[in-house]
Amino acid sequence: MTPFSNHPDLKRFLDRLTSRSVLSEEEQLAILSLPSHVEQVQSNRDFVPLGVNVDHACLIVAGLVGRFGQNSEGNRQITAIHIPGDMADLHSVVQPMTGSALQALSVATILRIPHVAIRTVVARHPAIAEALWRDCMVDASILSQWVVNVGRGDARERVAHLICEMAIRLRGSPRRTDILFDFPITQTQLADATGLTPVHVNRTLQSLRREGIVEWSRGNVVRIPEWDALAAAGDFDPDYLQTNVKPQQRLGPVDADWSPVAAHNAHGPH
Amino acid sequence: MTPFSNHPDLKRFLDRLTSRSVLSEEEQLAILSLPSHVEQVQSNRDFVPLGVNVDHACLIVAGLVGRFGQNSEGNRQITAIHIPGDMADLHSVVQPMTGSALQALSVATILRIPHVAIRTVVARHPAIAEALWRDCMVDASILSQWVVNVGRGDARERVAHLICEMAIRLRGSPRRTDILFDFPITQTQLADATGLTPVHVNRTLQSLRREGIVEWSRGNVVRIPEWDALAAAGDFDPDYLQTNVKPQQRLGPVDADWSPVAAHNAHGPH
DNA sequence: CGCCTTCTTGAAGGATCTCAAGAAGGGTGG
DNA sequence: CCACCCTTCTTGAGATCCTTCAAGAAGGCG
């Protein structure tokens, strides 16, 4: 454990938090001062297993990490793909018994951060508790959209949607044409994420490539010539990613200035 | 808004919280004292619409409530089914822009609880913040399992799994034979939840009935003659529901007594 | 009694899976 | 530098599951 030494990697996580929550200088410093332990993890190997109590959370520094659920026949289903800056199992702070495994999709670097440290920081800074809670809910929004995608889309939609999601998450709001990003994932893993078979993912990708909607060289680089075409194919609406939301104000009592929109929309039709 | 008057309904929500979190007398009273507004909601009608800012959360008092996502063609997908005692959109406290709609599956009674009230209580009692955060994560666990179920199961598994889940959530850990519970849901809604068509849900249910695995009279009452048979058909393992977990200790600094198991299992294979 | 929702049934078509085998890279050791 | 292996990608053909479309039966409710 080397406090402060992983400062730059924690910074990316902090950025993620402050993009949606307001944190004071002191609170930001508390995040950056979290102790951590760097680790390289190989792909196709659970670095957080299923059904155990963990005492730390994992921050992704480099590479992609998948959350895997599985049924009893051993069929695996990826329920989330985490990118650098994500705390992949932040939820374990309040729910230490793992309900899914974590596995790197390609070689990855992670930071293990002890729960005790997070809990200590959170107890001292309630605003950090709120920021972490909110961060978990963003992941939950993505998960929710994943259900819709897997439950209601055909193969083409599912694959296109996933590519769209990763484009936005990895590149931010991209320009409308000629988007490039690194997406080191195998077709088998793509199949585990979309609930398809590897064979069918292959055919689906070929079809998308043939139509010029996606270019995916073997070198893990995805190119999207026309964003609108892919978004249409994937029936993709980026709102659920909560990318462009203003930071929320802090937990606290009545704030006269708070959510003026709500007063009009909230109670809906009744 | 009538403080205290909805005490008994809030009690059920409090029970849900205290089953997994430790709350002091004072904190419990703070929950029970939340102001609220009772409302009857009709089925097949969004009482929380999509894509608006809300200023309150909804506690289910009676009936079943579905969270609906949808794609642009209007195909709806249920991403969660909430039962009495659930705060269906607790997450809206930290993320007021709705990413899915709420709709009663049959006539339901709800309590609308202003965010401001919840935020005030949470600011005063950090332990409540933790309890609410944890509660949200239980819903996320269910959602995660839902992805696995929809992504990797065939029709029979999906339907059986959902029935299993609802049996446990509505009846607690049930006995092994002759389980009865009320499940007022149409086959169309079941189809929206499992990502199937109503026609195929119908055939799947018939098949389960023919085999004697499920009895489902028209009167909304489900009977499960042999739990093990249904659990096998649905490949169901109730661990993810976190039903029988001991309450977690409160957020705070180092607790010597905390999570002794973790020290052994945590770092896994490396 | 008549309407409306929900459930049920049939038949045909399509999307996806399964099984099986070959091609293409990337890496390693000789 | 080549030979080999192993993973990943690709292709084909048949089987299966699920959907679609269409229509009729069964309740609930005014």
XYZ file of C-alpha atoms (C1' of nucleotides) in Angstrom:
600
model
C 0.000 0.000 0.000
C 1.527 3.220 -1.130
C -0.544 6.273 -0.336
C -0.243 9.182 -2.769
C 1.899 7.263 -5.210
C -1.070 6.394 -7.438
C -2.292 9.917 -7.480
C -2.552 10.250 -11.294
C -4.644 7.105 -11.615
C -6.970 8.186 -8.832
C -7.296 11.499 -10.610
C -9.182 9.881 -13.453
C -11.654 8.388 -11.008
C -12.016 11.744 -9.300
C -12.762 13.364 -12.653
C -15.502 10.843 -13.179
C -17.006 11.751 -9.821
C -16.742 15.499 -10.213
C -18.329 15.352 -13.645
C -21.604 14.552 -11.903
C -21.134 15.646 -8.288
C -19.799 18.695 -6.529
C -16.797 18.055 -4.281
C -14.803 20.570 -2.272
C -11.033 20.874 -2.480
C -10.689 18.951 0.743
C -12.976 16.193 -0.429
C -11.114 15.913 -3.710
C -7.859 15.610 -1.845
C -9.349 12.879 0.320
C -10.138 10.858 -2.808
C -6.686 11.410 -4.251
C -5.117 10.325 -0.989
C -6.770 6.919 -0.944
C -4.208 4.185 -0.441
C -3.991 1.642 -3.201
C -2.098 -1.266 -4.568
C -1.300 -1.561 -8.294
C -1.706 -4.870 -10.032
C -1.465 -6.301 -13.537
C -4.223 -8.760 -14.363
C -4.242 -11.275 -17.205
C -7.245 -11.705 -19.444
C -9.630 -14.624 -19.090
C -8.827 -14.967 -15.446
C -11.105 -13.847 -12.586
C -9.254 -11.334 -10.467
C -12.339 -10.960 -8.326
C -14.088 -14.306 -7.965
C -17.773 -15.034 -7.507
C -19.392 -15.524 -4.129
C -16.705 -14.313 -1.773
C -16.439 -11.408 0.628
C -14.056 -8.790 -0.668
C -12.345 -6.146 1.448
C -11.323 -3.802 -1.352
C -12.673 -2.247 -4.526
C -10.957 -2.250 -7.914
C -10.243 0.865 -9.925
C -9.443 0.261 -13.568
C -6.287 2.042 -14.693
C -5.754 0.533 -18.133
C -7.492 -2.055 -20.275
C -11.062 -3.256 -20.236
C -12.706 -5.254 -17.487
C -15.897 -7.290 -17.698
C -18.356 -8.163 -14.949
C -19.393 -11.747 -15.481
C -22.476 -13.516 -14.299
C -23.074 -17.139 -15.131
C -25.701 -19.813 -15.002
C -25.156 -23.295 -13.689
C -24.219 -24.719 -17.090
C -21.249 -22.356 -17.025
C -22.568 -20.101 -19.771
C -21.171 -16.701 -18.979
C -22.890 -13.405 -19.503
C -21.090 -10.084 -19.306
C -23.279 -7.633 -17.410
C -20.976 -4.632 -17.609
C -17.822 -3.498 -19.338
C -15.645 -1.174 -17.307
C -13.144 1.269 -18.724
C -10.194 3.120 -17.204
C -11.400 5.486 -14.504
C -14.260 3.221 -13.443
C -14.339 1.720 -10.001
C -15.577 -1.605 -11.254
C -16.983 -2.907 -7.976
C -17.584 0.244 -6.013
C -20.822 -1.354 -4.860
C -18.813 -3.833 -2.855
C -18.220 -1.087 -0.292
C -21.800 -1.500 0.876
C -22.263 -5.060 -0.363
C -19.014 -6.990 0.043
C -20.375 -10.406 -1.002
C -19.660 -10.584 -4.731
C -22.558 -11.454 -6.992
C -20.486 -11.432 -10.145
C -16.881 -11.997 -11.084
C -14.476 -9.475 -12.549
C -12.217 -10.436 -15.393
C -9.980 -8.439 -17.673
C -11.013 -8.615 -21.329
C -7.457 -7.938 -22.364
C -4.437 -7.416 -20.170
C -5.361 -4.719 -17.684
C -3.955 -2.694 -14.850
C -6.010 -2.159 -11.733
C -5.710 -0.436 -8.385
C -6.989 -2.295 -5.362
C -8.350 0.121 -2.776
C -9.239 -1.157 0.697
C -12.854 -0.761 1.746
C -11.716 0.486 5.129
C -10.037 3.440 3.497
C -13.101 4.279 1.445
C -15.381 3.857 4.421
C -13.201 6.116 6.524
C -13.200 8.832 3.894
C -16.931 8.523 3.388
C -17.653 8.763 7.105
C -15.695 12.000 7.278
C -17.135 13.473 4.078
C -20.843 12.837 3.498
C -20.626 14.539 0.107
C -18.279 11.787 -1.012
C -20.833 9.204 0.062
C -23.344 10.904 -2.162
C -20.899 11.075 -5.067
C -20.110 7.371 -4.773
C -23.755 6.450 -4.444
C -24.505 8.499 -7.571
C -21.637 6.867 -9.398
C -23.089 3.455 -8.606
C -26.427 4.588 -9.972
C -24.869 5.585 -13.272
C -23.638 2.021 -13.589
C -27.135 0.863 -12.718
C -28.586 3.020 -15.510
C -26.231 1.382 -17.957
C -27.219 -2.030 -16.641
C -30.863 -1.164 -17.056
C -30.314 -0.155 -20.657
C -28.417 -3.399 -21.139
C -31.540 -5.327 -20.180
C -33.578 -3.427 -22.734
C -30.970 -4.004 -25.386
C -30.600 -7.719 -24.749
C -34.301 -8.244 -24.135
C -35.731 -6.347 -27.073
C -33.110 -5.999 -29.763
C -32.129 -8.385 -32.515
C -28.505 -9.289 -33.066
C -27.762 -6.321 -35.256
C -29.223 -3.865 -32.780
C -27.462 -5.393 -29.817
C -24.030 -5.316 -31.379
C -24.464 -1.830 -32.794
C -25.788 -0.550 -29.480
C -22.837 -1.893 -27.560
C -20.393 -0.305 -29.977
C -22.221 3.004 -29.638
C -22.113 2.817 -25.869
C -18.414 2.105 -25.793
C -17.698 4.870 -28.301
C -19.363 7.445 -26.091
C -17.894 6.153 -22.873
C -14.379 5.896 -24.249
C -14.351 9.025 -26.370
C -16.934 11.266 -24.783
C -19.450 12.949 -27.074
C -17.748 12.213 -30.345
C -17.973 14.107 -33.566
C -20.447 12.835 -36.087
C -18.053 11.295 -38.611
C -14.862 9.310 -38.626
C -14.787 8.242 -34.997
C -11.860 6.080 -33.977
C -11.318 4.256 -30.731
C -9.535 1.302 -29.266
C -11.782 -1.568 -28.330
C -9.713 -4.624 -27.478
C -12.397 -7.287 -27.234
C -12.808 -10.653 -28.925
C -15.928 -11.688 -30.760
C -16.472 -14.353 -28.124
C -16.497 -11.724 -25.390
C -18.798 -9.609 -27.516
C -21.084 -12.611 -27.685
C -21.016 -12.951 -23.899
C -21.974 -9.307 -23.598
C -24.824 -9.376 -26.089
C -26.284 -12.776 -25.249
C -25.472 -14.175 -28.677
C -23.194 -16.934 -29.915
C -19.730 -16.102 -31.208
C -20.678 -17.391 -34.643
C -23.634 -15.101 -34.889
C -21.697 -12.096 -33.625
C -19.238 -12.770 -36.401
C -21.937 -12.758 -39.051
C -23.565 -9.695 -37.579
C -20.303 -7.765 -37.583
C -19.625 -8.793 -41.132
C -22.983 -7.470 -42.129
C -22.316 -4.141 -40.392
C -18.935 -3.947 -42.078
C -20.345 -4.802 -45.486
C -22.776 -1.925 -45.143
C -19.942 0.404 -44.198
C -21.446 1.176 -40.798
C -18.473 -0.076 -38.805
C -14.864 -0.692 -39.661
C -13.128 -3.050 -37.336
C -9.639 -3.990 -38.321
C -8.049 -6.837 -36.529
C -5.920 -4.439 -34.556
C -8.686 -3.694 -32.049
C -9.359 -0.297 -33.551
C -12.965 0.494 -34.325
C -13.798 3.167 -36.844
C -17.272 4.588 -37.219
C -17.558 6.455 -40.520
C -21.011 7.881 -39.825
C -22.206 8.095 -36.255
C -25.833 8.522 -37.213
C -25.873 5.330 -39.231
C -24.544 3.269 -36.336
C -26.765 4.973 -33.792
C -29.768 4.200 -35.976
C -28.732 0.573 -36.374
C -28.314 0.255 -32.606
C -31.380 2.321 -31.742
C -29.024 4.263 -29.520
C -29.915 7.270 -27.423
C -27.020 8.372 -25.198
C -29.145 10.029 -22.527
C -28.948 7.057 -20.179
C -25.189 7.454 -19.869
C -25.737 10.734 -18.048
C -22.660 12.055 -19.756
C -23.676 15.649 -20.060
C -25.399 16.256 -16.761
C -24.430 19.176 -14.596
C -22.945 18.205 -11.256
C -25.673 17.776 -8.682
C -25.721 19.878 -5.595
C -24.766 18.227 -2.344
C -26.991 16.258 -0.033
C -28.552 18.541 2.469
C -31.718 20.167 3.631
C -33.997 22.291 1.558
C -32.239 24.179 -1.166
C -34.481 26.791 -2.650
C -32.527 26.749 -5.846
C -32.852 23.058 -6.345
C -34.327 21.380 -9.405
C -36.700 24.066 -10.528
C -37.732 21.897 -13.466
C -39.052 19.253 -11.154
C -41.794 21.384 -9.740
C -43.457 21.324 -13.120
C -42.842 17.809 -14.300
C -42.630 15.761 -11.202
C -46.068 14.638 -10.317
C -46.760 13.729 -13.892
C -50.231 12.984 -15.155
C -52.745 12.686 -12.362
C -48.359 15.934 2.858
C -49.236 14.350 6.127
C -46.264 13.499 8.324
C -46.657 10.429 10.531
C -49.977 9.457 9.058
C -48.412 6.903 6.722
C -46.345 5.396 9.463
C -47.445 1.774 8.898
C -46.583 1.892 5.219
C -43.194 3.423 5.884
C -42.620 0.695 8.438
C -42.442 -1.900 5.700
C -39.772 0.094 3.920
C -37.893 0.501 7.184
C -38.012 -3.261 7.707
C -36.477 -3.710 4.318
C -33.658 -1.352 5.249
C -32.986 -2.824 8.682
C -32.875 -6.332 7.283
C -29.560 -5.396 5.682
C -28.345 -2.312 7.560
C -28.034 -1.288 11.186
C -30.034 1.769 12.142
C -30.363 3.379 15.561
C -33.696 4.148 17.195
C -33.361 7.770 16.207
C -32.532 6.929 12.620
C -35.466 4.551 12.390
C -37.761 7.241 13.689
C -36.415 9.641 11.083
C -37.427 7.203 8.340
C -40.853 6.682 9.805
C -41.362 10.422 10.063
C -40.824 11.068 6.367
C -43.667 13.094 4.933
C -45.594 11.427 2.164
C -48.576 11.613 -0.062
C -50.734 8.550 -0.758
C -51.934 7.863 -4.270
C -53.827 5.201 -6.186
C -52.379 4.439 -9.595
C -54.116 2.641 -12.432
C -52.410 -0.108 -14.367
C -50.974 0.454 -17.829
C -50.444 4.103 -17.140
C -47.065 5.697 -16.398
C -47.222 7.374 -13.014
C -43.582 8.333 -13.394
C -42.833 9.211 -17.006
C -39.602 8.832 -18.923
C -37.049 11.586 -19.295
C -38.236 14.126 -16.745
C -36.773 15.475 -13.535
C -38.644 14.164 -10.528
C -38.637 15.730 -7.079
C -39.913 12.749 -5.114
C -39.468 9.008 -4.824
C -42.227 6.396 -4.875
C -42.738 3.811 -2.168
C -44.945 0.902 -3.155
C -47.658 0.217 -0.606
C -49.829 -2.294 -2.445
C -49.813 -3.917 -5.853
C -46.959 -4.506 -8.250
C -45.035 -1.853 -10.141
C -42.859 -2.315 -13.206
C -39.920 -0.241 -14.364
C -40.173 0.113 -18.104
C -37.506 0.861 -20.607
C -38.279 1.066 -24.276
C -36.644 1.300 -27.649
C -37.625 3.718 -30.340
C -40.102 1.333 -31.973
C -42.066 1.471 -28.743
C -41.272 -2.073 -27.711
C -41.276 -2.016 -23.953
C -39.019 -4.006 -21.682
C -39.617 -4.347 -17.970
C -36.301 -3.997 -16.181
C -37.570 -4.475 -12.648
C -40.684 -5.506 -10.799
C -41.223 -3.775 -7.483
C -43.277 -5.115 -4.624
C -44.821 -3.473 -1.556
C -42.102 -2.119 0.693
C -39.808 -1.247 -2.207
C -38.889 2.331 -2.935
C -39.185 1.871 -6.663
C -37.091 4.855 -7.694
C -34.950 5.505 -4.684
C -32.108 6.140 -7.081
C -33.849 9.310 -8.211
C -32.668 10.949 -4.988
C -29.177 11.151 -6.459
C -30.227 10.999 -10.109
C -33.487 12.868 -10.596
C -33.607 12.575 -14.393
C -35.660 9.448 -15.016
C -34.160 6.838 -17.311
C -37.159 4.554 -17.154
C -40.868 4.890 -16.537
C -42.831 3.454 -13.646
C -46.162 1.807 -14.252
C -48.420 -0.266 -12.056
C -48.901 -3.818 -13.318
C -52.254 -3.978 -11.614
C -53.965 -1.296 -9.589
C -51.476 -0.150 -6.974
C -51.109 2.199 -4.060
C -47.998 4.293 -3.716
C -46.549 6.885 -1.393
C -44.820 9.855 -2.957
C -41.986 11.067 -0.747
C -40.289 14.366 -1.563
C -36.583 14.199 -2.305
C -36.006 17.192 -0.101
C -37.275 15.259 2.886
C -35.076 12.292 2.109
C -32.064 14.506 1.479
C -32.600 16.309 4.751
C -32.816 13.065 6.690
C -29.779 11.668 4.936
C -27.706 14.784 5.629
C -28.479 14.480 9.327
C -27.959 10.706 9.493
C -25.073 9.340 7.439
C -26.022 5.804 8.413
C -29.278 6.276 6.537
C -27.346 7.343 3.467
C -25.458 4.094 3.665
C -28.645 2.082 4.129
C -30.277 3.721 1.110
C -27.173 3.280 -1.006
C -27.076 -0.395 -0.033
C -30.762 -0.748 -0.822
C -30.126 0.613 -4.305
C -27.352 -1.901 -4.755
C -29.674 -4.777 -3.935
C -31.872 -3.628 -6.785
C -28.781 -3.451 -8.954
C -27.928 -7.052 -8.067
C -31.366 -8.111 -9.181
C -30.960 -6.136 -12.381
C -27.631 -7.786 -13.020
C -29.163 -11.231 -12.605
C -31.929 -10.149 -14.940
C -29.345 -9.532 -17.663
C -27.951 -13.019 -17.186
C -31.409 -14.516 -17.268
C -32.538 -12.686 -20.385
C -29.185 -13.005 -22.103
C -28.449 -16.637 -21.505
C -31.681 -18.483 -20.748
C -34.231 -19.974 -23.109
C -37.897 -19.148 -22.709
C -38.541 -21.873 -20.154
C -35.630 -20.793 -17.983
C -36.529 -17.118 -18.145
C -40.119 -17.615 -17.106
C -39.289 -20.112 -14.387
C -36.540 -17.851 -13.064
C -38.830 -14.875 -12.799
C -41.440 -16.890 -10.935
C -38.759 -18.118 -8.536
C -37.523 -14.611 -7.909
C -40.973 -13.287 -7.185
C -41.765 -16.211 -4.920
C -38.741 -15.488 -2.755
C -39.227 -11.741 -2.745
C -42.922 -11.928 -1.964
C -42.851 -14.822 0.468
C -39.345 -14.791 1.877
C -37.478 -18.081 2.016
C -40.388 -20.359 1.289
C -40.882 -23.938 2.326
C -39.961 -26.564 -0.217
C -43.444 -27.686 -1.233
C -46.833 -26.179 -1.873
C -45.849 -22.529 -2.114
C -48.687 -20.114 -2.772
C -48.470 -16.442 -3.602
C -50.348 -13.700 -5.316
C -48.823 -12.572 -8.592
C -51.195 -10.264 -10.439
C -49.462 -9.971 -13.793
C -50.653 -10.569 -17.337
C -48.873 -12.789 -19.790
C -48.152 -9.729 -21.897
C -46.393 -8.069 -18.978
C -44.553 -11.304 -18.319
C -43.425 -11.165 -21.924
C -42.179 -7.604 -21.455
C -40.205 -8.733 -18.441
C -38.620 -11.780 -20.039
C -37.966 -10.355 -23.477
C -40.331 -12.803 -25.170
C -43.573 -12.450 -27.087
C -46.883 -12.898 -25.282
C -47.674 -15.886 -27.484
C -44.522 -17.676 -26.531
C -44.923 -16.896 -22.846
C -48.316 -18.497 -23.091
C -46.910 -21.674 -24.577
C -44.063 -21.738 -22.117
C -46.408 -21.422 -19.161
C -48.603 -24.148 -20.541
C -45.639 -26.402 -20.784
C -44.644 -25.675 -17.184
C -48.212 -26.318 -16.089
C -48.463 -29.543 -18.045
C -45.374 -30.819 -16.282
C -46.867 -29.894 -12.929
C -44.069 -27.464 -12.124
C -46.317 -24.427 -11.767
C -50.019 -24.010 -11.159
C -51.351 -20.655 -12.191
C -55.066 -20.263 -11.935
C -56.632 -17.303 -13.618
C -57.114 -15.665 -10.251
C -53.515 -14.428 -10.112
C -52.518 -17.031 -7.557
C -49.399 -18.993 -8.318
C -48.835 -22.352 -6.698
C -45.498 -24.100 -6.771
C -45.943 -27.754 -5.832
C -42.231 -28.553 -5.678
C -39.791 -25.701 -5.234
C -36.807 -27.738 -6.366
C -38.420 -28.584 -9.684
C -39.095 -24.943 -10.500
C -35.699 -23.778 -9.256
C -34.073 -26.372 -11.505
C -36.157 -25.300 -14.491
C -35.224 -21.676 -13.872
C -31.605 -22.386 -12.956
C -32.328 -20.314 -9.887
C -29.930 -19.583 -7.059
C -31.381 -17.095 -4.566
C -28.044 -15.782 -3.307
C -28.179 -12.673 -5.447
C -31.286 -11.445 -3.673
C -29.218 -10.941 -0.525
C -32.226 -12.050 1.466
C -30.443 -13.739 4.298
C -27.521 -11.439 4.863
C -26.751 -10.098 8.282
C -27.055 -6.354 8.611
C -23.780 -4.660 7.773
C -22.018 -2.479 10.247
C -22.198 1.239 9.762
C -19.938 3.363 7.617
C -17.002 4.504 9.623
C -13.338 4.144 10.236
C -11.508 0.941 10.889
C -13.541 -1.647 12.718
C -11.324 -4.408 14.010
C -14.229 -6.816 14.014
C -15.131 -6.183 10.414
C -15.355 -8.806 7.744
C -12.921 -11.389 9.056
C -13.716 -13.644 6.100
C -12.482 -11.062 3.659
C -8.922 -11.169 4.862
C -8.697 -14.721 3.578
C -10.703 -14.575 0.376
C -10.305 -11.079 -0.779
C -7.236 -10.873 -2.867
C -8.114 -14.076 -4.628
C -5.658 -15.840 -6.850
C -2.572 -13.803 -7.447
C -76.394 -9.162 -23.151
C -72.421 -7.273 -25.260
C -67.875 -5.390 -25.062
C -63.102 -5.575 -23.836
C -59.176 -7.570 -22.161
C -56.683 -11.686 -21.681
C -55.730 -16.208 -22.852
C -55.300 -19.853 -26.271
C -54.366 -22.261 -30.675
C -52.542 -23.014 -35.490
C -49.384 -22.584 -39.221
C -45.616 -20.520 -41.660
C -41.496 -17.897 -41.771
C -37.280 -16.169 -39.924
C -33.556 -15.431 -36.701
C -30.329 -17.637 -34.142
C -27.986 -21.846 -32.604
C -25.252 -26.030 -33.131
C -21.846 -28.657 -35.092
C -17.950 -29.019 -37.841
C -14.053 -27.594 -40.283
C -10.965 -24.535 -42.463
C -8.260 -19.846 -42.755
C -5.688 -16.244 -40.740
C -2.755 -14.114 -37.435
C 0.450 -13.777 -33.426
C 3.756 -15.661 -30.698
C 7.460 -18.958 -29.530
C 11.247 -22.043 -30.001
C 14.442 -24.130 -32.860
C 13.997 -17.148 -40.676
C 11.133 -20.848 -40.603
C 8.003 -24.259 -38.431
C 4.692 -24.904 -35.279
C 0.980 -24.051 -32.148
C -2.853 -21.725 -30.349
C -6.226 -18.413 -30.347
C -9.430 -15.966 -33.038
C -11.989 -15.355 -37.033
C -14.654 -17.212 -40.862
C -17.787 -20.183 -43.557
C -21.412 -23.784 -44.489
C -25.549 -26.472 -43.650
C -29.122 -28.247 -40.961
C -31.868 -28.044 -36.735
C -34.462 -25.404 -33.348
C -36.512 -21.909 -31.012
C -39.126 -18.094 -31.225
C -41.849 -14.786 -33.761
C -45.527 -13.224 -36.654
C -50.039 -13.109 -38.193
C -54.604 -14.389 -37.642
C -58.545 -15.874 -35.392
C -61.260 -17.965 -31.932
C -62.445 -18.979 -26.722
C -62.897 -17.506 -22.064
C -63.723 -14.525 -18.480
C -64.744 -9.919 -16.183
C -67.695 -5.890 -16.087
C -70.894 -2.408 -17.416
